[in-house]
Amino acid sequence: MAFGNWPLGIEVGRGIITKDSVKIINKFNREYIPRSISYLKDPLGLPFNFSDLQDLIVGNSVLIEKEGSSYTRQGNELVISSQGASFKNLLTVFLPNYLPSVSQLEDVDTDRKITATLKYDNYKMADNHYFSTLRNILVNYKSKIDIRLNFKSYGFDSEISTPFSVPESYSMK
């Protein structure tokens, strides 16, 4: 999985995520930051593994427990409530295609007080898949983290070239 950061049309960062690592090139500070996958878990406090992260990027619901879930239909939406070992999840999906709209996560450990809201919007059809091109991820844990994703290009079931090389002049952080 690869990503880039392009504010104002200028690339300031690039990264690649594998099953066990995160590698980031910070072009603004001329730094290379290699880390384990737990680097993404620590600031968020969410028990995401690589598969969960893929689901989040693709637009699938995350941290839903199938056992013991309850379902309520509200007009053109379905509200699914579930509780796992770590989180309660209240997921709202658009019908008839069962597309995630909002997922509200709350830590079952009241001492940690982790909450997260994942919003999916602006669905477009791509390669016979509906894809949410706008996402907002708000996490409250040790601090408030607000991530906004606006996908300009995306595709499914095809190989993508992701050039990733670290310039020799960059320092390792």
PDB file of C-alpha atoms in Angstrom:
ATOM      1  CA  MET A   1       0.000   0.000   0.000  1.00  0.00           C
ATOM      2  CA  ALA A   2       1.459   3.365  -0.994  1.00  0.00           C
ATOM      3  CA  PHE A   3       0.502   6.954  -0.245  1.00  0.00           C
ATOM      4  CA  GLY A   4       1.613  10.491  -0.966  1.00  0.00           C
ATOM      5  CA  ASN A   5       1.036  13.898   0.603  1.00  0.00           C
ATOM      6  CA  TRP A   6       0.472  16.673  -1.954  1.00  0.00           C
ATOM      7  CA  PRO A   7      -0.754  19.903  -0.323  1.00  0.00           C
ATOM      8  CA  LEU A   8      -1.016  22.730  -2.856  1.00  0.00           C
ATOM      9  CA  GLY A   9       0.084  20.329  -5.608  1.00  0.00           C
ATOM     10  CA  ILE A  10       3.610  19.879  -4.209  1.00  0.00           C
ATOM     11  CA  GLU A  11       4.719  16.475  -2.944  1.00  0.00           C
ATOM     12  CA  VAL A  12       6.029  16.833   0.614  1.00  0.00           C
ATOM     13  CA  GLY A  13       5.882  13.193   1.622  1.00  0.00           C
ATOM     14  CA  ARG A  14       5.577   9.675   0.340  1.00  0.00           C
ATOM     15  CA  GLY A  15       5.222   6.358   2.073  1.00  0.00           C
ATOM     16  CA  ILE A  16       4.727   2.680   1.698  1.00  0.00           C
ATOM     17  CA  ILE A  17       3.058   0.278   4.136  1.00  0.00           C
ATOM     18  CA  THR A  18       3.718  -3.456   4.170  1.00  0.00           C
ATOM     19  CA  LYS A  19       2.400  -6.176   6.481  1.00  0.00           C
ATOM     20  CA  ASP A  20       5.161  -5.468   9.001  1.00  0.00           C
ATOM     21  CA  SER A  21       6.544  -1.990   8.297  1.00  0.00           C
ATOM     22  CA  VAL A  22       5.879   1.649   7.492  1.00  0.00           C
ATOM     23  CA  LYS A  23       8.434   3.600   5.464  1.00  0.00           C
ATOM     24  CA  ILE A  24       8.021   7.354   5.087  1.00  0.00           C
ATOM     25  CA  ILE A  25      10.011   9.887   3.090  1.00  0.00           C
ATOM     26  CA  ASN A  26       9.557  13.392   4.500  1.00  0.00           C
ATOM     27  CA  LYS A  27      10.673  15.567   1.595  1.00  0.00           C
ATOM     28  CA  PHE A  28      10.057  18.766   3.521  1.00  0.00           C
ATOM     29  CA  ASN A  29      12.622  17.872   6.233  1.00  0.00           C
ATOM     30  CA  ARG A  30      14.700  15.579   3.989  1.00  0.00           C
ATOM     31  CA  GLU A  31      14.197  12.589   6.305  1.00  0.00           C
ATOM     32  CA  TYR A  32      13.630   8.872   5.882  1.00  0.00           C
ATOM     33  CA  ILE A  33      11.529   7.305   8.638  1.00  0.00           C
ATOM     34  CA  PRO A  34      11.421   3.476   8.723  1.00  0.00           C
ATOM     35  CA  ARG A  35       9.199   1.969  11.437  1.00  0.00           C
ATOM     36  CA  SER A  36       7.365  -1.205  12.364  1.00  0.00           C
ATOM     37  CA  ILE A  37       3.635  -1.399  11.631  1.00  0.00           C
ATOM     38  CA  SER A  38       2.954  -0.593  15.307  1.00  0.00           C
ATOM     39  CA  TYR A  39       4.065   2.964  14.472  1.00  0.00           C
ATOM     40  CA  LEU A  40       0.533   3.505  13.151  1.00  0.00           C
ATOM     41  CA  LYS A  41      -1.168   1.896  16.151  1.00  0.00           C
ATOM     42  CA  ASP A  42       0.543   3.861  18.908  1.00  0.00           C
ATOM     43  CA  PRO A  43      -0.730   7.413  18.249  1.00  0.00           C
ATOM     44  CA  LEU A  44      -4.221   6.231  17.306  1.00  0.00           C
ATOM     45  CA  GLY A  45      -4.717   3.694  20.076  1.00  0.00           C
ATOM     46  CA  LEU A  46      -6.674   1.539  17.628  1.00  0.00           C
ATOM     47  CA  PRO A  47      -5.945  -2.190  17.341  1.00  0.00           C
ATOM     48  CA  PHE A  48      -5.441  -2.051  13.562  1.00  0.00           C
ATOM     49  CA  ASN A  49      -3.462  -4.690  11.765  1.00  0.00           C
ATOM     50  CA  PHE A  50      -2.461  -4.520   8.094  1.00  0.00           C
ATOM     51  CA  SER A  51      -5.719  -6.149   6.984  1.00  0.00           C
ATOM     52  CA  ASP A  52      -7.786  -3.602   8.968  1.00  0.00           C
ATOM     53  CA  LEU A  53      -5.788  -0.772   7.412  1.00  0.00           C
ATOM     54  CA  GLN A  54      -6.433  -2.179   3.936  1.00  0.00           C
ATOM     55  CA  ASP A  55     -10.153  -2.387   4.734  1.00  0.00           C
ATOM     56  CA  LEU A  56     -10.128   1.221   5.914  1.00  0.00           C
ATOM     57  CA  ILE A  57      -8.399   2.457   2.743  1.00  0.00           C
ATOM     58  CA  VAL A  58     -10.604   0.389   0.412  1.00  0.00           C
ATOM     59  CA  GLY A  59     -13.703   1.621   2.239  1.00  0.00           C
ATOM     60  CA  ASN A  60     -14.822  -1.537   3.994  1.00  0.00           C
ATOM     61  CA  SER A  61     -16.128  -1.387   7.544  1.00  0.00           C
ATOM     62  CA  VAL A  62     -13.594  -2.102  10.300  1.00  0.00           C
ATOM     63  CA  LEU A  63     -13.744  -3.640  13.775  1.00  0.00           C
ATOM     64  CA  ILE A  64     -17.214  -5.171  13.310  1.00  0.00           C
ATOM     65  CA  GLU A  65     -17.956  -8.332  15.256  1.00  0.00           C
ATOM     66  CA  LYS A  66     -20.396 -10.630  13.454  1.00  0.00           C
ATOM     67  CA  GLU A  67     -21.369 -12.535  16.592  1.00  0.00           C
ATOM     68  CA  GLY A  68     -23.843 -10.719  18.827  1.00  0.00           C
ATOM     69  CA  SER A  69     -24.412  -7.788  16.475  1.00  0.00           C
ATOM     70  CA  SER A  70     -27.803  -6.105  16.282  1.00  0.00           C
ATOM     71  CA  TYR A  71     -29.335  -4.478  13.222  1.00  0.00           C
ATOM     72  CA  THR A  72     -31.920  -1.706  12.885  1.00  0.00           C
ATOM     73  CA  ARG A  73     -33.281  -0.301   9.642  1.00  0.00           C
ATOM     74  CA  GLN A  74     -33.832   3.469   9.554  1.00  0.00           C
ATOM     75  CA  GLY A  75     -35.215   4.554   6.182  1.00  0.00           C
ATOM     76  CA  ASN A  76     -32.500   4.057   3.533  1.00  0.00           C
ATOM     77  CA  GLU A  77     -29.883   3.154   6.145  1.00  0.00           C
ATOM     78  CA  LEU A  78     -29.022   0.138   8.235  1.00  0.00           C
ATOM     79  CA  VAL A  79     -27.522   0.691  11.693  1.00  0.00           C
ATOM     80  CA  ILE A  80     -25.345  -2.148  12.979  1.00  0.00           C
ATOM     81  CA  SER A  81     -24.261  -2.274  16.610  1.00  0.00           C
ATOM     82  CA  SER A  82     -21.501  -4.636  17.707  1.00  0.00           C
ATOM     83  CA  GLN A  83     -19.039  -5.076  20.543  1.00  0.00           C
ATOM     84  CA  GLY A  84     -15.729  -6.873  20.391  1.00  0.00           C
ATOM     85  CA  ALA A  85     -12.992  -7.390  22.946  1.00  0.00           C
ATOM     86  CA  SER A  86     -11.629  -3.867  22.438  1.00  0.00           C
ATOM     87  CA  PHE A  87     -14.312  -1.659  20.893  1.00  0.00           C
ATOM     88  CA  LYS A  88     -18.000  -0.976  20.562  1.00  0.00           C
ATOM     89  CA  ASN A  89     -18.911  -0.053  16.998  1.00  0.00           C
ATOM     90  CA  LEU A  90     -22.028   1.693  15.755  1.00  0.00           C
ATOM     91  CA  LEU A  91     -21.915   1.414  11.966  1.00  0.00           C
ATOM     92  CA  THR A  92     -24.389   3.091   9.624  1.00  0.00           C
ATOM     93  CA  VAL A  93     -24.516   1.833   6.030  1.00  0.00           C
ATOM     94  CA  PHE A  94     -26.374   3.124   2.967  1.00  0.00           C
ATOM     95  CA  LEU A  95     -28.913   0.742   1.470  1.00  0.00           C
ATOM     96  CA  PRO A  96     -29.384  -1.043  -0.893  1.00  0.00           C
ATOM     97  CA  ASN A  97     -25.630  -1.474  -1.538  1.00  0.00           C
ATOM     98  CA  TYR A  98     -24.530  -1.683   2.124  1.00  0.00           C
ATOM     99  CA  LEU A  99     -21.967   1.107   1.716  1.00  0.00           C
ATOM    100  CA  PRO A 100     -20.422   2.397   4.973  1.00  0.00           C
ATOM    101  CA  SER A 101     -21.544   5.914   5.894  1.00  0.00           C
ATOM    102  CA  VAL A 102     -20.359   6.450   9.478  1.00  0.00           C
ATOM    103  CA  SER A 103     -18.601   4.187  11.952  1.00  0.00           C
ATOM    104  CA  GLN A 104     -18.427   5.319  15.577  1.00  0.00           C
ATOM    105  CA  LEU A 105     -15.922   3.435  17.701  1.00  0.00           C
ATOM    106  CA  GLU A 106     -15.717   3.569  21.483  1.00  0.00           C
ATOM    107  CA  ASP A 107     -13.153   1.768  23.621  1.00  0.00           C
ATOM    108  CA  VAL A 108     -14.668  -0.738  26.052  1.00  0.00           C
ATOM    109  CA  ASP A 109     -11.853   0.168  28.483  1.00  0.00           C
ATOM    110  CA  THR A 110     -13.293   3.343  30.030  1.00  0.00           C
ATOM    111  CA  ASP A 111      -9.892   4.264  31.513  1.00  0.00           C
ATOM    112  CA  ARG A 112      -8.355   4.771  28.055  1.00  0.00           C
ATOM    113  CA  LYS A 113     -11.341   6.697  26.668  1.00  0.00           C
ATOM    114  CA  ILE A 114     -10.499   6.156  22.999  1.00  0.00           C
ATOM    115  CA  THR A 115     -13.159   7.230  20.533  1.00  0.00           C
ATOM    116  CA  ALA A 116     -13.059   7.382  16.758  1.00  0.00           C
ATOM    117  CA  THR A 117     -15.438   8.453  14.021  1.00  0.00           C
ATOM    118  CA  LEU A 118     -14.890   7.247  10.457  1.00  0.00           C
ATOM    119  CA  LYS A 119     -16.971   8.988   7.781  1.00  0.00           C
ATOM    120  CA  TYR A 120     -17.276   7.767   4.196  1.00  0.00           C
ATOM    121  CA  ASP A 121     -18.684  10.073   1.526  1.00  0.00           C
ATOM    122  CA  ASN A 122     -18.860  10.847  -2.201  1.00  0.00           C
ATOM    123  CA  TYR A 123     -19.133   7.296  -3.543  1.00  0.00           C
ATOM    124  CA  LYS A 124     -18.123   6.726  -7.166  1.00  0.00           C
ATOM    125  CA  MET A 125     -18.168   3.578  -9.282  1.00  0.00           C
ATOM    126  CA  ALA A 126     -14.732   2.217 -10.245  1.00  0.00           C
ATOM    127  CA  ASP A 127     -14.036  -1.195 -11.784  1.00  0.00           C
ATOM    128  CA  ASN A 128     -17.482  -2.474 -10.679  1.00  0.00           C
ATOM    129  CA  HIS A 129     -16.836  -1.349  -7.079  1.00  0.00           C
ATOM    130  CA  TYR A 130     -18.361   1.565  -5.221  1.00  0.00           C
ATOM    131  CA  PHE A 131     -15.573   3.633  -3.702  1.00  0.00           C
ATOM    132  CA  SER A 132     -15.797   6.438  -1.147  1.00  0.00           C
ATOM    133  CA  THR A 133     -13.530   9.185  -2.486  1.00  0.00           C
ATOM    134  CA  LEU A 134     -13.863  11.360   0.628  1.00  0.00           C
ATOM    135  CA  ARG A 135     -13.042  10.108   4.135  1.00  0.00           C
ATOM    136  CA  ASN A 136     -12.768  11.806   7.467  1.00  0.00           C
ATOM    137  CA  ILE A 137     -11.157   9.946  10.355  1.00  0.00           C
ATOM    138  CA  LEU A 138     -11.336  11.610  13.757  1.00  0.00           C
ATOM    139  CA  VAL A 139      -9.602   9.903  16.689  1.00  0.00           C
ATOM    140  CA  ASN A 140      -9.550  11.102  20.297  1.00  0.00           C
ATOM    141  CA  TYR A 141      -6.948   9.325  22.392  1.00  0.00           C
ATOM    142  CA  LYS A 142      -3.862  11.043  23.780  1.00  0.00           C
ATOM    143  CA  SER A 143      -4.633  13.950  21.488  1.00  0.00           C
ATOM    144  CA  LYS A 144      -7.156  14.753  18.794  1.00  0.00           C
ATOM    145  CA  ILE A 145      -6.165  13.439  15.358  1.00  0.00           C
ATOM    146  CA  ASP A 146      -8.136  14.527  12.300  1.00  0.00           C
ATOM    147  CA  ILE A 147      -7.272  12.771   9.025  1.00  0.00           C
ATOM    148  CA  ARG A 148      -8.983  13.795   5.801  1.00  0.00           C
ATOM    149  CA  LEU A 149      -8.526  11.670   2.718  1.00  0.00           C
ATOM    150  CA  ASN A 150      -9.557  12.888  -0.723  1.00  0.00           C
ATOM    151  CA  PHE A 151      -8.821  10.205  -3.314  1.00  0.00           C
ATOM    152  CA  LYS A 152      -8.071  11.615  -6.764  1.00  0.00           C
ATOM    153  CA  SER A 153      -7.139   8.329  -8.429  1.00  0.00           C
ATOM    154  CA  TYR A 154      -7.938   4.760  -7.469  1.00  0.00           C
ATOM    155  CA  GLY A 155      -8.354   1.367  -9.045  1.00  0.00           C
ATOM    156  CA  PHE A 156      -9.031  -2.238  -8.174  1.00  0.00           C
ATOM    157  CA  ASP A 157      -7.590  -5.603  -9.179  1.00  0.00           C
ATOM    158  CA  SER A 158      -4.653  -4.194 -11.116  1.00  0.00           C
ATOM    159  CA  GLU A 159      -0.966  -3.793 -10.451  1.00  0.00           C
ATOM    160  CA  ILE A 160       0.212  -0.330  -9.555  1.00  0.00           C
ATOM    161  CA  SER A 161       3.732   0.964  -9.899  1.00  0.00           C
ATOM    162  CA  THR A 162       4.863   2.670  -6.703  1.00  0.00           C
ATOM    163  CA  PRO A 163       8.373   4.039  -7.114  1.00  0.00           C
ATOM    164  CA  PHE A 164       9.991   4.367  -3.709  1.00  0.00           C
ATOM    165  CA  SER A 165      13.642   5.206  -3.322  1.00  0.00           C
ATOM    166  CA  VAL A 166      15.399   7.117  -0.564  1.00  0.00           C
ATOM    167  CA  PRO A 167      17.838   9.826  -1.675  1.00  0.00           C
ATOM    168  CA  GLU A 168      21.311   9.325  -0.182  1.00  0.00           C
ATOM    169  CA  SER A 169      21.301  12.866   1.225  1.00  0.00           C
ATOM    170  CA  TYR A 170      18.284  12.184   3.480  1.00  0.00           C
ATOM    171  CA  SER A 171      18.887  11.537   7.178  1.00  0.00           C
ATOM    172  CA  MET A 172      17.322   8.539   8.898  1.00  0.00           C
ATOM    173  CA  LYS A 173      15.036   9.417  11.769  1.00  0.00           C
TER     174      LYS A 173
END
